[in-house]
Coordinates of C-alpha atoms in Angstrom, one line a residue:
M1 CA 0.0 0.0 0.0
T2 CA 1.4 3.5 -0.9
G3 CA -0.1 6.7 0.2
L4 CA -0.3 9.3 -2.6
H5 CA -1.0 11.9 0.1
P6 CA -1.0 10.8 3.7
R7 CA -3.7 13.3 4.6
S8 CA -4.2 16.8 3.2
R9 CA -6.8 19.6 3.6
D10 CA -8.6 20.6 0.6
G11 CA -11.4 23.2 -0.1
P12 CA -13.2 25.4 2.3
A13 CA -12.3 25.5 6.0
A14 CA -15.2 23.2 7.0
G15 CA -13.1 20.5 8.6
L16 CA -13.0 18.2 5.6
T17 CA -9.8 16.2 5.0
H18 CA -9.0 13.5 2.4
R19 CA -6.4 10.8 1.7
L20 CA -5.5 8.7 -1.3
E21 CA -4.0 5.3 -1.0
R22 CA -3.0 2.6 -3.5
H23 CA -3.7 -0.9 -2.7
G24 CA -2.3 -2.6 -5.7
T25 CA -4.4 -1.5 -8.6
V26 CA -7.2 -0.4 -6.4
L27 CA -7.4 3.3 -5.3
L28 CA -8.9 4.2 -2.0
L29 CA -10.3 7.8 -1.5
G30 CA -11.0 8.5 2.3
L31 CA -13.1 11.6 3.2
S32 CA -12.9 12.5 6.9
G33 CA -14.2 15.2 9.0
R34 CA -17.3 17.5 8.6
L35 CA -18.7 17.7 5.0
A36 CA -20.6 20.9 4.5
A37 CA -22.3 22.5 1.3
P38 CA -19.2 24.5 0.3
D39 CA -17.2 21.3 0.2
A40 CA -19.3 19.9 -2.8
V41 CA -16.9 21.3 -5.4
T42 CA -13.9 19.8 -3.6
V43 CA -15.6 16.4 -3.3
R44 CA -16.6 16.3 -7.0
S45 CA -13.1 17.3 -7.9
L46 CA -11.5 14.5 -5.7
L47 CA -13.8 11.9 -7.2
L48 CA -13.2 12.8 -10.8
R49 CA -9.5 12.9 -10.3
S50 CA -9.5 9.5 -8.5
L51 CA -11.6 8.0 -11.4
G52 CA -9.2 9.6 -13.9
E53 CA -6.3 7.5 -12.4
F54 CA -8.2 4.5 -14.0
P55 CA -7.8 2.0 -11.1
T56 CA -9.3 -1.5 -11.4
A57 CA -11.7 -0.2 -8.8
L58 CA -12.2 2.9 -6.6
V59 CA -13.1 2.6 -2.9
V60 CA -14.6 5.6 -1.2
D61 CA -14.2 5.4 2.6
L62 CA -16.7 7.5 4.4
S63 CA -16.1 5.8 7.7
E64 CA -15.0 9.1 9.4
L65 CA -17.2 11.5 7.6
Q66 CA -20.0 13.7 9.0
A67 CA -22.4 15.4 6.7
D68 CA -24.3 18.5 7.8
D69 CA -26.8 18.4 5.0
E70 CA -27.5 16.8 1.7
S71 CA -25.8 19.6 -0.4
G72 CA -22.3 18.3 0.1
L73 CA -23.4 14.6 -0.3
L74 CA -25.0 15.4 -3.7
A75 CA -21.4 15.9 -5.0
I76 CA -21.0 12.1 -5.0
P77 CA -23.8 11.3 -7.5
A78 CA -23.0 14.4 -9.5
A79 CA -19.2 13.3 -10.0
L80 CA -20.3 9.8 -11.1
R81 CA -22.8 11.4 -13.6
D82 CA -20.0 13.6 -15.0
A83 CA -17.7 10.6 -15.4
A84 CA -20.4 8.6 -17.1
G85 CA -18.5 8.7 -20.5
W86 CA -15.2 7.7 -18.9
P87 CA -14.3 4.0 -19.1
A88 CA -16.2 2.1 -16.4
V89 CA -14.3 2.0 -13.0
P90 CA -16.2 0.0 -10.3
V91 CA -17.0 2.3 -7.4
L92 CA -17.5 0.8 -4.0
V93 CA -18.4 2.9 -0.8
A94 CA -17.7 2.1 2.8
V95 CA -20.4 3.7 5.1
P96 CA -20.6 2.2 8.6
D97 CA -23.2 4.6 9.8
P98 CA -26.7 3.2 8.8
R99 CA -28.2 6.7 9.0
L100 CA -25.6 8.1 6.5
L101 CA -26.1 5.1 4.3
A102 CA -29.8 5.7 4.2
R103 CA -29.3 9.3 3.1
L104 CA -26.8 8.4 0.4
R105 CA -29.2 5.6 -0.9
A106 CA -31.9 8.4 -1.4
L107 CA -29.7 10.5 -3.6
P108 CA -30.2 10.6 -7.4
F109 CA -27.6 8.1 -8.6
N110 CA -27.8 7.2 -12.3
Q111 CA -26.1 3.9 -11.3
P112 CA -25.6 3.5 -7.6
P113 CA -22.1 2.3 -6.3
R114 CA -21.8 -0.9 -4.2
W115 CA -22.4 -0.2 -0.5
F116 CA -20.3 -1.8 2.3
S117 CA -20.4 -1.4 6.1
T118 CA -16.7 -1.4 6.5
R119 CA -13.5 -0.2 4.8
A120 CA -12.0 -3.8 4.8
Q121 CA -15.1 -5.2 3.2
A122 CA -15.0 -2.7 0.5
L123 CA -11.4 -3.3 -0.2
A124 CA -12.0 -7.0 -0.3
G125 CA -14.9 -6.4 -2.8
A126 CA -12.5 -4.2 -4.9
A127 CA -9.7 -6.8 -4.9
A128 CA -12.1 -9.1 -6.8
A129 CA -11.9 -6.7 -9.9
S130 CA -10.2 -8.8 -12.6
E131 CA -6.8 -7.7 -13.8
R132 CA -6.8 -10.4 -16.4
D133 CA -8.0 -8.2 -19.0
R134 CA -5.7 -5.3 -18.6
V135 CA -2.1 -4.6 -19.3
T136 CA -0.3 -1.4 -18.3
T137 CA 3.2 0.2 -18.4
T138 CA 5.1 3.3 -17.7
L139 CA 7.0 4.9 -20.6
G140 CA 9.4 7.8 -20.7
A141 CA 8.8 10.9 -22.8
S142 CA 11.0 9.7 -25.7
P143 CA 10.6 9.2 -29.3
Q144 CA 10.5 5.4 -28.8
A145 CA 7.3 5.6 -26.7
P146 CA 4.8 5.3 -29.5
A147 CA 6.6 2.0 -30.8
Q148 CA 6.9 0.6 -27.3
A149 CA 3.1 1.3 -26.7
R150 CA 2.3 -0.4 -30.1
A151 CA 4.4 -3.5 -29.1
M152 CA 2.5 -3.9 -25.9
L153 CA -0.9 -3.5 -27.7
Q154 CA 0.2 -6.0 -30.5
R155 CA 0.8 -8.5 -27.8
A156 CA -2.5 -7.9 -26.0
C157 CA -4.5 -8.1 -29.1
Q158 CA -2.9 -11.4 -30.0
D159 CA -3.5 -12.8 -26.5
W160 CA -7.2 -11.5 -26.5
R161 CA -7.8 -12.6 -30.1
L162 CA -8.7 -9.0 -31.1
T163 CA -6.3 -8.8 -34.0
E164 CA -8.9 -7.2 -36.2
L165 CA -8.9 -4.1 -33.8
A166 CA -5.2 -3.9 -33.9
P167 CA -4.6 -1.7 -36.9
A168 CA -7.1 1.0 -35.8
A169 CA -5.9 0.8 -32.1
E170 CA -2.3 1.1 -33.1
V171 CA -3.0 4.4 -35.0
I172 CA -5.0 5.7 -31.8
L173 CA -2.4 4.6 -29.3
S174 CA 0.4 6.1 -31.5
E175 CA -1.2 9.4 -31.5
L176 CA -2.0 9.5 -27.7
T177 CA 1.5 8.6 -26.8
A178 CA 3.1 11.0 -29.3
N179 CA 1.0 13.7 -27.8
A180 CA 2.2 12.9 -24.4
V181 CA 5.9 12.9 -25.7
V182 CA 5.5 16.3 -27.6
H183 CA 3.1 18.3 -25.4
A184 CA 3.2 16.9 -21.9
R185 CA 6.9 16.1 -22.1
S186 CA 6.5 13.8 -19.1
A187 CA 6.5 10.1 -18.4
M188 CA 3.3 8.4 -19.2
R189 CA 1.1 5.4 -17.9
V190 CA -0.3 3.5 -20.8
T191 CA -3.2 1.1 -20.0
I192 CA -5.0 -1.2 -22.5
Q193 CA -8.1 -3.0 -21.3
R194 CA -10.5 -5.4 -22.7
T195 CA -14.1 -5.3 -21.6
P196 CA -17.0 -7.5 -22.8
T197 CA -17.9 -4.9 -25.4
A198 CA -14.8 -2.8 -26.1
L199 CA -11.1 -2.2 -26.2
L200 CA -10.1 0.7 -24.1
L201 CA -6.8 2.7 -24.5
V202 CA -5.8 5.1 -21.8
V203 CA -2.6 7.3 -21.6
R204 CA -2.1 9.3 -18.5
D205 CA 0.6 12.0 -18.3
A206 CA 1.6 14.9 -16.0
D207 CA 0.3 17.8 -17.9
P208 CA -3.2 18.8 -16.7
S209 CA -4.1 20.8 -19.9
P210 CA -6.7 19.0 -21.9
P211 CA -5.8 18.2 -25.5
R212 CA -7.1 20.5 -28.2
Q213 CA -8.5 18.9 -31.4
R214 CA -7.7 21.2 -34.4
S215 CA -9.9 21.5 -37.5
L216 CA -9.0 19.5 -40.5
P217 CA -7.3 21.5 -43.2
P218 CA -9.3 22.4 -46.4
A219 CA -9.7 19.7 -49.1
G220 CA -6.4 19.1 -51.0
Y221 CA -4.2 19.9 -48.1
P222 CA -2.2 17.1 -46.3
V223 CA -3.3 16.3 -42.7
D224 CA -0.2 16.9 -40.7
N225 CA 1.1 15.8 -37.2
G226 CA -0.8 18.7 -35.6
N227 CA -4.1 17.0 -36.4
G228 CA -3.5 13.8 -34.5
L229 CA -6.7 13.9 -32.6
Q230 CA -8.6 14.0 -35.8
L231 CA -7.1 10.6 -36.4
V232 CA -8.1 9.5 -32.9
A233 CA -11.7 10.5 -33.6
A234 CA -11.7 8.9 -37.0
F235 CA -10.5 5.5 -35.7
A236 CA -12.2 5.5 -32.2
S237 CA -15.8 4.7 -31.4
D238 CA -15.5 7.5 -28.8
W239 CA -12.7 9.3 -26.9
G240 CA -12.3 12.0 -24.3
T241 CA -10.1 13.2 -21.4
M242 CA -10.3 13.2 -17.6
P243 CA -8.3 15.1 -14.9
T244 CA -6.1 12.9 -12.7
V245 CA -4.4 13.5 -9.3
D246 CA -1.3 14.9 -11.0
G247 CA -2.2 15.6 -14.7
K248 CA -4.7 14.2 -17.1
A249 CA -5.8 11.0 -18.8
V250 CA -6.7 10.8 -22.5
W251 CA -8.8 7.8 -23.4
A252 CA -10.2 6.1 -26.5
R253 CA -12.8 3.3 -27.1
I254 CA -13.1 0.8 -29.9
D255 CA -16.3 -1.0 -29.7
L256 CA -16.0 -4.8 -30.5
G257 CA -17.3 -5.6 -34.0
E258 CA -16.7 -1.9 -35.0
A259 CA -13.3 -1.7 -36.5
R260 CA -13.2 1.8 -37.9
D261 CA -11.7 2.5 -41.3
G262 CA -10.7 6.0 -40.1
A263 CA -11.4 7.6 -43.4
I264 CA -10.3 11.2 -43.5
P265 CA -9.5 13.6 -46.2
D266 CA -6.3 13.0 -48.1
Q267 CA -3.3 11.2 -46.4
P268 CA -3.1 10.4 -42.6
A269 CA -0.4 11.9 -40.3
R270 CA 3.0 10.3 -40.1
I271 CA 3.1 8.0 -37.0
P272 CA 6.4 8.2 -35.0

């Protein structure tokens, strides 16, 4: 277990503290102290950034939380709604206080998390999240990063018998890793995951600035390397970005049975 932040104060001076811990590939977000209405923005941000880390599961520990009213609590379903387009991360909530649990259950969740009465039970439930269908690695901000990411992708697609998705996925992953090298200039964490319905590609880096998708040039002009996100949009079923604890994550999804031809005007960008 590694603490990302042992315990830190965040947001208005309402007594709210938080901690982030890694338990293998599971991330735990603990909220402690008194939660008041002004803390809603802080709670929403913490939840979104924790989900952006793309753990195999997120445990939200409310064992030491007191809530004055529903305004602060509403940030929890609001954050999960905001993250609805993000690749699915199971959310498990530890709530020992039955009165607080009843109040949480009454909130407008699109898809309620799994509830547990203790932190240990929630962590045990999170540990059951399968890592079999996920591969991940850390790459440096070097020109070799796109090729290294493609090699990992090729092995995964072979193992998962998804070779028909490999060409489109290679284009997407090349662009996402090249963007991290050129713009973030930081080490990156590359994750490839298979779900029952899709292949997910996630690249996390240390630059919090979201990527900007440039417009395609007029007809007859080549698509250059500054238009890489147009390639991502052309080959992916969907893509987007999420804040993380110390930067951002850019993700793309290719639905199974939907290998995109990625048709765009003129020739594609040169892949590093």
